[in-house]
mmCIF file of C-alpha atoms and ligand atoms in Angstrom:
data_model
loop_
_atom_site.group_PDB
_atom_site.id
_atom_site.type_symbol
_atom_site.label_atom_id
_atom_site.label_comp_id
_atom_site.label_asym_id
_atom_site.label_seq_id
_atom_site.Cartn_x
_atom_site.Cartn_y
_atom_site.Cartn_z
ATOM 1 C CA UNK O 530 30.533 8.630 -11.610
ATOM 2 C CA UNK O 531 27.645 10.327 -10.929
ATOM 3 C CA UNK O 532 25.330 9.426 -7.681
ATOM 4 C CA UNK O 533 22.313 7.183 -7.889
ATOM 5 C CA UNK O 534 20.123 6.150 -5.397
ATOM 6 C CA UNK O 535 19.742 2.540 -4.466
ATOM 7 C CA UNK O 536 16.520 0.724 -3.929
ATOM 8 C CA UNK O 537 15.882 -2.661 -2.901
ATOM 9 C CA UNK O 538 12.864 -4.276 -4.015
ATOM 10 C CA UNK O 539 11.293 -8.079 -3.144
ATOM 11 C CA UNK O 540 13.350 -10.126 -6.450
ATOM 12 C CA UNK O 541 9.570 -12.796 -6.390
ATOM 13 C CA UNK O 542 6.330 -12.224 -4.919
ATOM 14 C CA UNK O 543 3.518 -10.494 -3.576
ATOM 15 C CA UNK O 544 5.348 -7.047 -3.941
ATOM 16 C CA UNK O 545 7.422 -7.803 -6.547
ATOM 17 C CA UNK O 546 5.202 -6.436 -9.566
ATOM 18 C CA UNK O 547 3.440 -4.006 -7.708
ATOM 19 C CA UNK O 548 6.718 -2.462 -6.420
ATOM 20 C CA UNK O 549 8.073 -2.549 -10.512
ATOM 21 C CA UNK O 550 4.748 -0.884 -11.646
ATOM 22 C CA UNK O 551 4.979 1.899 -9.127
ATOM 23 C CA UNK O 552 8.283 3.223 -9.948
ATOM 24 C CA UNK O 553 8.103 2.689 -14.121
ATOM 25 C CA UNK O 554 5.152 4.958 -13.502
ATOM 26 C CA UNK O 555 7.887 7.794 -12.470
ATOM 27 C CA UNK O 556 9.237 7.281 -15.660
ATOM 28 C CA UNK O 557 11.809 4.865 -14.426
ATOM 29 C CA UNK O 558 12.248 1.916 -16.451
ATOM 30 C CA UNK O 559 13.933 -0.990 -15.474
ATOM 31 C CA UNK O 560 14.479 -4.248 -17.081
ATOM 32 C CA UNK O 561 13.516 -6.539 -14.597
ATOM 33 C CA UNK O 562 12.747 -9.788 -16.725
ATOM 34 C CA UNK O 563 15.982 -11.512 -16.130
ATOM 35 C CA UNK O 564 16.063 -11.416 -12.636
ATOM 36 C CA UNK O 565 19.124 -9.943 -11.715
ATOM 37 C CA UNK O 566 20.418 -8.942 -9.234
ATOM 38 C CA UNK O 567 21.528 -5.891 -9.652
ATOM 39 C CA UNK O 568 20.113 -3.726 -12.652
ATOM 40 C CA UNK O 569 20.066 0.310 -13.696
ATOM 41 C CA UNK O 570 17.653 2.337 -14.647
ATOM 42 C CA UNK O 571 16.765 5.072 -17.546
ATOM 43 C CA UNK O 572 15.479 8.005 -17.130
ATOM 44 C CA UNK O 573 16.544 8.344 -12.971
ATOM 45 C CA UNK O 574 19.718 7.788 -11.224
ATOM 46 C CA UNK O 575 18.087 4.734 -9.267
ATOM 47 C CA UNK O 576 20.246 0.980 -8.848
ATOM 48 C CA UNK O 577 17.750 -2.283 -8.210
ATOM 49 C CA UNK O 578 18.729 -4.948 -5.865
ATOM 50 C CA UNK O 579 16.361 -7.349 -6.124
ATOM 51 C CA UNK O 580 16.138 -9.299 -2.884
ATOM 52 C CA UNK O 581 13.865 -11.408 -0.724
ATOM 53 C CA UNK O 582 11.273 -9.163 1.301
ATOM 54 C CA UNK O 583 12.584 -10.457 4.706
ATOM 55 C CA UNK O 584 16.345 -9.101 3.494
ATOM 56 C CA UNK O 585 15.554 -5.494 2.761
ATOM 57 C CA UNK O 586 15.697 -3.924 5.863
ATOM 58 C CA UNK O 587 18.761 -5.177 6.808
ATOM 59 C CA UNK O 588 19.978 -4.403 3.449
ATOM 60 C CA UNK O 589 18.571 -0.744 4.191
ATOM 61 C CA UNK O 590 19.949 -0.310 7.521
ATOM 62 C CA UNK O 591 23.786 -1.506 6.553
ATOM 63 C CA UNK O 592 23.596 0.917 3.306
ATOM 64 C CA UNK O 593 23.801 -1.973 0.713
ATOM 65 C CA UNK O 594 20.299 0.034 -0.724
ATOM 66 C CA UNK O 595 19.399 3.592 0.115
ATOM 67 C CA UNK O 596 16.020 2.655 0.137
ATOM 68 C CA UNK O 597 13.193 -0.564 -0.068
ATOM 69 C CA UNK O 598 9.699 -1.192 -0.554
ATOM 70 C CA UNK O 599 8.636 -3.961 1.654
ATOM 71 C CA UNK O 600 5.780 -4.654 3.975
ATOM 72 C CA UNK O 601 5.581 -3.221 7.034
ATOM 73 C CA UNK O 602 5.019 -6.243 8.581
ATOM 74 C CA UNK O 603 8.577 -7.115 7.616
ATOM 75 C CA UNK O 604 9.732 -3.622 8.663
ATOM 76 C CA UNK O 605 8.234 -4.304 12.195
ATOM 77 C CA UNK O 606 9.472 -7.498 12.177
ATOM 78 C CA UNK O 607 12.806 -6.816 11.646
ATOM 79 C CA UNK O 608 13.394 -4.457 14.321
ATOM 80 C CA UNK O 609 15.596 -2.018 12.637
ATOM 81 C CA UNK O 610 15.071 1.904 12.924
ATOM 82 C CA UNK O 611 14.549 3.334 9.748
ATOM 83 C CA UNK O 612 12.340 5.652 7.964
ATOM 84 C CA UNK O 613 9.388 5.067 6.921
ATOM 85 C CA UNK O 614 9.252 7.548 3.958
ATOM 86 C CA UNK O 615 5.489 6.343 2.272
ATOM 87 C CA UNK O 616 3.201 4.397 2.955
ATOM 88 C CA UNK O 617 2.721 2.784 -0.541
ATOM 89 C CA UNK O 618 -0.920 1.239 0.415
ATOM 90 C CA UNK O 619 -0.671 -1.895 -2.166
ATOM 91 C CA UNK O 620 -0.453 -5.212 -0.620
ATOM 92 C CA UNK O 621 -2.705 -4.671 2.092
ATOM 93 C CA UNK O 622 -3.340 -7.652 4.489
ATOM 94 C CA UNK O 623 -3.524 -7.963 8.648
ATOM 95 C CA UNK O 624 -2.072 -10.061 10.854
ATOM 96 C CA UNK O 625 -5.203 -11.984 12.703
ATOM 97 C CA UNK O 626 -5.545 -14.474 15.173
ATOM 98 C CA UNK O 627 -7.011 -17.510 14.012
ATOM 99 C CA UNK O 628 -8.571 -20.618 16.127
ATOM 100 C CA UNK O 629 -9.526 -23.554 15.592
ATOM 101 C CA UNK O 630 -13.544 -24.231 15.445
ATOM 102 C CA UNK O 631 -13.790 -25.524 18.730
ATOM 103 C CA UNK O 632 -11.863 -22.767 20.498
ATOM 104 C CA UNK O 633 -14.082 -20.023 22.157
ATOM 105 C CA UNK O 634 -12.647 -16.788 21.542
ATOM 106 C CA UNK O 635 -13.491 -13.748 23.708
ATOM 107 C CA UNK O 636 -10.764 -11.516 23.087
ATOM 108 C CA UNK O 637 -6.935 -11.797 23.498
ATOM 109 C CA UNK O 638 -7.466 -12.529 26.988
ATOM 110 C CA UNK O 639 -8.570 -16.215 25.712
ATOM 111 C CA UNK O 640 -5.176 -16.420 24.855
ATOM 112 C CA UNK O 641 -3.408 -16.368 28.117
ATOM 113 C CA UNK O 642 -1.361 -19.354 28.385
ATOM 114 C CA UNK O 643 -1.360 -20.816 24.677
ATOM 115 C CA UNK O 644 0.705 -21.638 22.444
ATOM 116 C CA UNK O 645 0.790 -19.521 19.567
ATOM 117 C CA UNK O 646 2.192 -19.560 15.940
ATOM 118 C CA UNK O 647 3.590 -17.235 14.037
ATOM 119 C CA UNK O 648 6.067 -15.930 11.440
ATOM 120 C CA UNK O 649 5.909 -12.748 13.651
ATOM 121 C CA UNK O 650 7.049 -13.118 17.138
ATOM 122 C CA UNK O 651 8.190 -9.983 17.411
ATOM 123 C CA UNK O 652 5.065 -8.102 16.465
ATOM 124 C CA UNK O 653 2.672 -10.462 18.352
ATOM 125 C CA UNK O 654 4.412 -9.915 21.278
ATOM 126 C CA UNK O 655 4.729 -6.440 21.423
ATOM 127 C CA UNK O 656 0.860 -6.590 21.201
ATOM 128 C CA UNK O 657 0.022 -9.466 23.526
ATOM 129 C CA UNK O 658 2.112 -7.639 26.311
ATOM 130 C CA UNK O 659 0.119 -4.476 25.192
ATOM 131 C CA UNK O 660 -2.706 -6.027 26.282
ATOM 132 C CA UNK O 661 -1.118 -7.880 29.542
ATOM 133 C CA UNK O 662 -1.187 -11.431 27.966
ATOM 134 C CA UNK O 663 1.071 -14.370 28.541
ATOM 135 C CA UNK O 664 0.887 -16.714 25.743
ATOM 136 C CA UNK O 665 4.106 -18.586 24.351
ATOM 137 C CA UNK O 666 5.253 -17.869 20.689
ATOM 138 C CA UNK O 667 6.151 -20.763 18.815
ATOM 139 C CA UNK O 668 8.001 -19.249 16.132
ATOM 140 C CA UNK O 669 8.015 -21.232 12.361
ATOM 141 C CA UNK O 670 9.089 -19.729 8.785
ATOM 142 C CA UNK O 671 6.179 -21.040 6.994
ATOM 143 C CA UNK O 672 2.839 -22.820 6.459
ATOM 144 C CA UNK O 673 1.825 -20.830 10.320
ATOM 145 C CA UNK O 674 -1.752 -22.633 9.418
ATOM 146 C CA UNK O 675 -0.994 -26.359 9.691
ATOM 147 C CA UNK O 676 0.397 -26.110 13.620
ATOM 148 C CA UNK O 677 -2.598 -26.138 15.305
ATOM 149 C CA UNK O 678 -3.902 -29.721 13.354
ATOM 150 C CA UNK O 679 -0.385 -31.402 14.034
ATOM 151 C CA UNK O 680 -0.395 -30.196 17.720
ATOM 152 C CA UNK O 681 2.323 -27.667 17.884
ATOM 153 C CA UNK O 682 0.201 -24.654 18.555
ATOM 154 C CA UNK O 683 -3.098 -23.929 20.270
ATOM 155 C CA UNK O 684 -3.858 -20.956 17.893
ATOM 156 C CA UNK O 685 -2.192 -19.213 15.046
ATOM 157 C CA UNK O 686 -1.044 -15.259 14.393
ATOM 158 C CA UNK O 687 -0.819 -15.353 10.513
ATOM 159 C CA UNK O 688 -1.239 -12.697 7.893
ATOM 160 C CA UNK O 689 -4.371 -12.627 5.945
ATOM 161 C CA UNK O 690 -5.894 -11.022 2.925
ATOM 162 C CA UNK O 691 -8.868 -13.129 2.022
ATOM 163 C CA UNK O 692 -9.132 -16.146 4.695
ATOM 164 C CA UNK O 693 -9.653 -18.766 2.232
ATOM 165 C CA UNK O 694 -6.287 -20.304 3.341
ATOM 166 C CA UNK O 695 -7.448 -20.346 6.644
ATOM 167 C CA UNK O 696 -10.520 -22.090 6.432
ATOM 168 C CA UNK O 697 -9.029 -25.108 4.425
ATOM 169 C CA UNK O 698 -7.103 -25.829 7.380
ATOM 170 C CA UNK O 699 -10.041 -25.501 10.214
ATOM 171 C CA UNK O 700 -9.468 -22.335 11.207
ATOM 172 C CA UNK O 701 -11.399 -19.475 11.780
ATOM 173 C CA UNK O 702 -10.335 -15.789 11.388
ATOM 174 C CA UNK O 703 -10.897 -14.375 15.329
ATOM 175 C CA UNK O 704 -8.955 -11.110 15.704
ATOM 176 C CA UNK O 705 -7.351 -8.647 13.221
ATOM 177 C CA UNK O 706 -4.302 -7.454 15.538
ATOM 178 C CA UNK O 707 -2.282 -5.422 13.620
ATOM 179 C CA UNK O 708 -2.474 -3.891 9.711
ATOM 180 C CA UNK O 709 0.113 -3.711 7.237
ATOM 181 C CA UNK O 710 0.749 -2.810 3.725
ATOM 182 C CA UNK O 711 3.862 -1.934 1.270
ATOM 183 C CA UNK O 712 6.204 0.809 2.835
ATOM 184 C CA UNK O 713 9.044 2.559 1.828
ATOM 185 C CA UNK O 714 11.714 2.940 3.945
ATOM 186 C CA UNK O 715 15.280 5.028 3.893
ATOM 187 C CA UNK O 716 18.207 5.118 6.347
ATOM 188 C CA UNK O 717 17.615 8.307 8.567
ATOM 189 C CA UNK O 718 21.120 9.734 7.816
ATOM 190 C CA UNK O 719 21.690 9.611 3.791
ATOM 191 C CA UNK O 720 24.301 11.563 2.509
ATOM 192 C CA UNK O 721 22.797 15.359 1.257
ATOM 193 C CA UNK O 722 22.722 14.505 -2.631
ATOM 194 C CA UNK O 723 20.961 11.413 -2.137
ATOM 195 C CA UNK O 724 18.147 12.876 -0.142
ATOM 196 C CA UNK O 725 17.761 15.228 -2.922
ATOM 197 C CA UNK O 726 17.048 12.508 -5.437
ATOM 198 C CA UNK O 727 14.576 10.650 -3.196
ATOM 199 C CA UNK O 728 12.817 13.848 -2.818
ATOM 200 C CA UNK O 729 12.764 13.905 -6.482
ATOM 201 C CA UNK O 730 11.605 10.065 -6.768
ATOM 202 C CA UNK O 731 9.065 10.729 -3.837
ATOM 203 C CA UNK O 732 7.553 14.167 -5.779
ATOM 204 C CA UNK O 733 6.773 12.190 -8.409
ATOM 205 C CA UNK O 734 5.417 8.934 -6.215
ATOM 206 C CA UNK O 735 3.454 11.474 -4.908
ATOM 207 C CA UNK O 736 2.088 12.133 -8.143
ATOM 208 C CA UNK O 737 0.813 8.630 -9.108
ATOM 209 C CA UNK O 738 -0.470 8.042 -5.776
ATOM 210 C CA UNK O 739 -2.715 10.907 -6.040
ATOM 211 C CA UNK O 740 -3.795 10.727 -9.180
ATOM 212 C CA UNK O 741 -4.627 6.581 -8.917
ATOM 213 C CA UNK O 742 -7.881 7.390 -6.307
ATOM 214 C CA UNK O 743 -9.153 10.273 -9.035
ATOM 215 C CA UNK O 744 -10.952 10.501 -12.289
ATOM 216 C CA UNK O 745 -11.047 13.044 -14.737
ATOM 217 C CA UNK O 746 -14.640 14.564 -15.897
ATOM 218 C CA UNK O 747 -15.783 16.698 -18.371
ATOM 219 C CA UNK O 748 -18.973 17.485 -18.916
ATOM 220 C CA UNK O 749 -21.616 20.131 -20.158
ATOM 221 C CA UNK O 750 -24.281 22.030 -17.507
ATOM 222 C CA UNK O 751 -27.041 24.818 -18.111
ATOM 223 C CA UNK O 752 -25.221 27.516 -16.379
ATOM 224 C CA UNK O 753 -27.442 28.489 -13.994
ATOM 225 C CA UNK O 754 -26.419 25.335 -12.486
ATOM 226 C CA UNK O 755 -23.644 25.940 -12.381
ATOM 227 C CA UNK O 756 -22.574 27.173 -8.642
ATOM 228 C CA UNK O 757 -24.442 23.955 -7.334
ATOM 229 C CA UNK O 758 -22.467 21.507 -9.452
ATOM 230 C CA UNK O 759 -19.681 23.301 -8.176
ATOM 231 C CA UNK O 760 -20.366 22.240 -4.363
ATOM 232 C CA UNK O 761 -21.395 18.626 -5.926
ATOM 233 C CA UNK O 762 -17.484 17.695 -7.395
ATOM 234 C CA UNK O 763 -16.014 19.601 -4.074
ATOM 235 C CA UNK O 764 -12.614 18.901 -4.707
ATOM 236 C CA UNK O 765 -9.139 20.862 -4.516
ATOM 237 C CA UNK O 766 -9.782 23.859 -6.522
ATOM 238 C CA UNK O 767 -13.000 25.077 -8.538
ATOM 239 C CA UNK O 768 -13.249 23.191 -11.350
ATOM 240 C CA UNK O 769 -12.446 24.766 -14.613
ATOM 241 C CA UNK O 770 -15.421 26.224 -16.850
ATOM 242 C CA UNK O 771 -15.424 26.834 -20.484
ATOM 243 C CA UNK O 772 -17.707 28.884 -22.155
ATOM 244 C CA UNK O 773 -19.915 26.836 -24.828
ATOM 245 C CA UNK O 774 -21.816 28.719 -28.175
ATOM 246 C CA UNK O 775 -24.771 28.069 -26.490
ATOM 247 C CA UNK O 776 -24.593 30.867 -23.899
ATOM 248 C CA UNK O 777 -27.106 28.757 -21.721
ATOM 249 C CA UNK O 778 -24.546 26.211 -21.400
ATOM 250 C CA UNK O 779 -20.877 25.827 -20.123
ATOM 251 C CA UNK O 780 -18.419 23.163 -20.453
ATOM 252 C CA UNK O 781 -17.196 22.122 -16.747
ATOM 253 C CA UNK O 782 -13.529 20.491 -16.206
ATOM 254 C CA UNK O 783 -12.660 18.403 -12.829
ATOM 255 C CA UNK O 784 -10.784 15.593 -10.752
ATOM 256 C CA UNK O 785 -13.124 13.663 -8.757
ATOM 257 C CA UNK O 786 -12.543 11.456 -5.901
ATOM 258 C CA UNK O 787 -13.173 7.782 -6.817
ATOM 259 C CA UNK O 788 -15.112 6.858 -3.943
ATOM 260 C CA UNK O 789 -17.450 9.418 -4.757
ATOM 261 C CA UNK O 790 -17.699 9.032 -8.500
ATOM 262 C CA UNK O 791 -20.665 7.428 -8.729
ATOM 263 C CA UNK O 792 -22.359 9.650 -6.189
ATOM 264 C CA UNK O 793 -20.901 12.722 -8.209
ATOM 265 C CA UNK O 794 -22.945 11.350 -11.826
ATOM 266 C CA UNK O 795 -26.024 10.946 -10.659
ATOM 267 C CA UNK O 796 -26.564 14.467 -8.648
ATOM 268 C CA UNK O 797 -24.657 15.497 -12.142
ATOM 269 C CA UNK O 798 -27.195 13.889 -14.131
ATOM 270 C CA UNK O 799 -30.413 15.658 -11.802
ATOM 271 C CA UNK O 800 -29.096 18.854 -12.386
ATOM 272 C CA UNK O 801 -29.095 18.178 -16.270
ATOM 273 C CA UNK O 802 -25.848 17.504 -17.327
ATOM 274 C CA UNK O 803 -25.281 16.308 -20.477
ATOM 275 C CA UNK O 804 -22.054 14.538 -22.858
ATOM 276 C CA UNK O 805 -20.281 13.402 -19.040
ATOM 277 C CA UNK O 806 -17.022 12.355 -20.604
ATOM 278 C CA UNK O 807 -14.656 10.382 -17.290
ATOM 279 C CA UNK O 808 -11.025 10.044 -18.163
ATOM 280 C CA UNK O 809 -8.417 7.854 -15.614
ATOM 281 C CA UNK O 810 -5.437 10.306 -14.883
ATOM 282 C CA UNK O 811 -2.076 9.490 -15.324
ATOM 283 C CA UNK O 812 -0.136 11.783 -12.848
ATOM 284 C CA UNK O 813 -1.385 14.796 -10.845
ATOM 285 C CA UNK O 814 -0.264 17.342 -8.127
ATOM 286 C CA UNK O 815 -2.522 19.093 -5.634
HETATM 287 P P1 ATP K 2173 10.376 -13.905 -0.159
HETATM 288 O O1 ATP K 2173 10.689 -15.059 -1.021
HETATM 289 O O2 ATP K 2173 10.801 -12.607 -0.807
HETATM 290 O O3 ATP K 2173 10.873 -14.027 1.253
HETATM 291 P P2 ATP K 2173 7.736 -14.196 1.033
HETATM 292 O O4 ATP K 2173 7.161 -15.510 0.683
HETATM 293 O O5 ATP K 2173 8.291 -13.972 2.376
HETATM 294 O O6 ATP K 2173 8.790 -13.810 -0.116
HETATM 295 P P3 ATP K 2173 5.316 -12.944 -0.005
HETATM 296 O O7 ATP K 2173 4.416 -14.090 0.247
HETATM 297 O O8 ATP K 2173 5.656 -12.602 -1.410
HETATM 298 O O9 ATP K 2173 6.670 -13.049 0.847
HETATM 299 O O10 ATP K 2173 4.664 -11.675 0.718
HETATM 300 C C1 ATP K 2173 5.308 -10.455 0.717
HETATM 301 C C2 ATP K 2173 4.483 -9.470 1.516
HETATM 302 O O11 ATP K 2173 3.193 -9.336 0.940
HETATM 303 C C3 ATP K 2173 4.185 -9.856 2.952
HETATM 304 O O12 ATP K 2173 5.269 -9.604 3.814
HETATM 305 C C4 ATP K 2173 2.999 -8.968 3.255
HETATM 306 O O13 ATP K 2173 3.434 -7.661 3.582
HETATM 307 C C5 ATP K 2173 2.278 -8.904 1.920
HETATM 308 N N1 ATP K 2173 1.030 -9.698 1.852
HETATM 309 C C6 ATP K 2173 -0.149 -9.282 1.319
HETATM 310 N N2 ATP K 2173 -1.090 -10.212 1.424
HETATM 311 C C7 ATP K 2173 -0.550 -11.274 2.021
HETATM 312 C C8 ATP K 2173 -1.037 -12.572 2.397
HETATM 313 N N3 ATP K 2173 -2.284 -12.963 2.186
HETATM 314 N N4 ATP K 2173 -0.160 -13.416 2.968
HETATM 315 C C9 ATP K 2173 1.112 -13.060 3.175
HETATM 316 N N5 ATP K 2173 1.612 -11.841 2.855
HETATM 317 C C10 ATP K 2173 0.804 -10.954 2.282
HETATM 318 ZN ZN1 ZN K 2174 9.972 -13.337 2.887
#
């Protein structure tokens, strides 16, 4: 049989879709709906194992998968030593110190001698002895937020995205301490032919993750405006110019940033462009 490489992805979750829509837009598809938990793929050599998050690096490290997508707070977590191949940057959320209302935060240092919750001992450690705390973990699997109110904990280390959660329980948002987001991670020593196809998988990754921060615009400029719309877009290459009928005019091809798009139009617009024509793009290279 021929080789395929082996990902593990979360089975239900946070990462679960995100993970799905990343690699069918490598022109991998899966069918995922049944929730398997095994399944192949068309159009790539690539197994799923669909998983919980907090599995995968274990699975990664012992060779059930090849690879995983999971956050790097799990990674971290875990404590296993394994690659991290990209950093996927969906799923984005910190780990923060939260307090209740009546706590006066200055600093970790206000922490010396607490109790604190978590679902990440091993993380908050490492960064309270960082910064030459003593504090006392009190490790629990879930619902971190309700320990201070039944008097287990004198504080909380929790992830976060928006802090809504947080505040329905009386508790404030004090410190970010540490930053995570979806990773993908590979044992250090896979065999020869399966490096080769995740440098093929990560090639086109690549692709996608490029191309999702960029638009595509096309427009028409007087040409003697040409050289200063130019330094405007900035951008990997010059951008491509057409010649129009009107020989006063050219037709001007280019990806843009998206962060700067809007920035981009308007000097676009003062320098008389006309028929601006923006277009997401699919896949891209540099
Ligand atoms: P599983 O059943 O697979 O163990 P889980 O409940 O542990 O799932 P999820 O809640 O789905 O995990 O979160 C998965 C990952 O999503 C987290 O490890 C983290 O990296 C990321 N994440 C993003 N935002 C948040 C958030 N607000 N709270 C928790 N995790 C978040
Ligand atoms: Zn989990």
């Amino acid at each position: 049989m021929d080789t395929a490489l082996s990902i593990a992805i979360q089975k239900s979750g946070r990462l679960s879709e995100k993970s799905l829509e990343m690699i069918r837009s490598c022109g991998i598809d899966v069918n995922a709906d049944s929730r398997v938990l095994k399944a192949s793929a068309s159009g790539f050599p690539l197994d799923f194992l669909f998983v919980r998050d907090d599995d995968i690096p274990q699975y990664v490290a012992d060779g059930v998968a090849d690879i995983g997508i999971v956050g790097r707070n799990e990674y971290d977590e875990s404590g296993f030593d394994l690659e991290i191949v990209r950093d996927l940057k969906f799923a984005s959320c910190r780990l923060s110190i939260a307090v209740p209302h009546d706590f006066e935060y200055k600093g970790l240092k206000s922490l010396e001698g607490k109790r604190i919750a978590t679902s990440y001992p091993r993380i908050l450690t490492r960064i309270l002895k960082e910064n030459g705390v003593n504090a006392e973990p009190v490790v629990v699997s879930g619902s971190v937020e309700i320990t201070v109110e039944v008097g287990i904990a004198d504080a909380i280390a929790d992830l976060v995205s928006t802090g809504t959660t947080l505040k329905m329980n009386g508790l404030e948002e004090a410190e970010c301490i540490y930053r995570s987001s979806a990773i993908m991670i590979a044992r250090h020593d896979m065999k020869a032919e399966k490096k080769a196809l995740l440098e093929r998988l990560l090639e086109r990754l690549d692709a996608v993750m490029l191309a999702r921060h960029k638009k595509y615009i096309l427009f028409n400029l007087p040409k003697d405006k040409l050289s200063q719309a130019a330094s405007v877009i900035g951008g990997m290459k010059s951008p491509t110019v057409t010649p129009l009928m009107d020989e006063g005019w050219v037709s001007v091809q280019s990806a843009v940033d998206e962060g700067r798009f809007w920035a981009v139009f308007e000097e676009l617009r003062r320098l008389g462009a006309e028929g601006i024509l923006v277009m997401n793009i699919e896949k891209m290279t540099e």
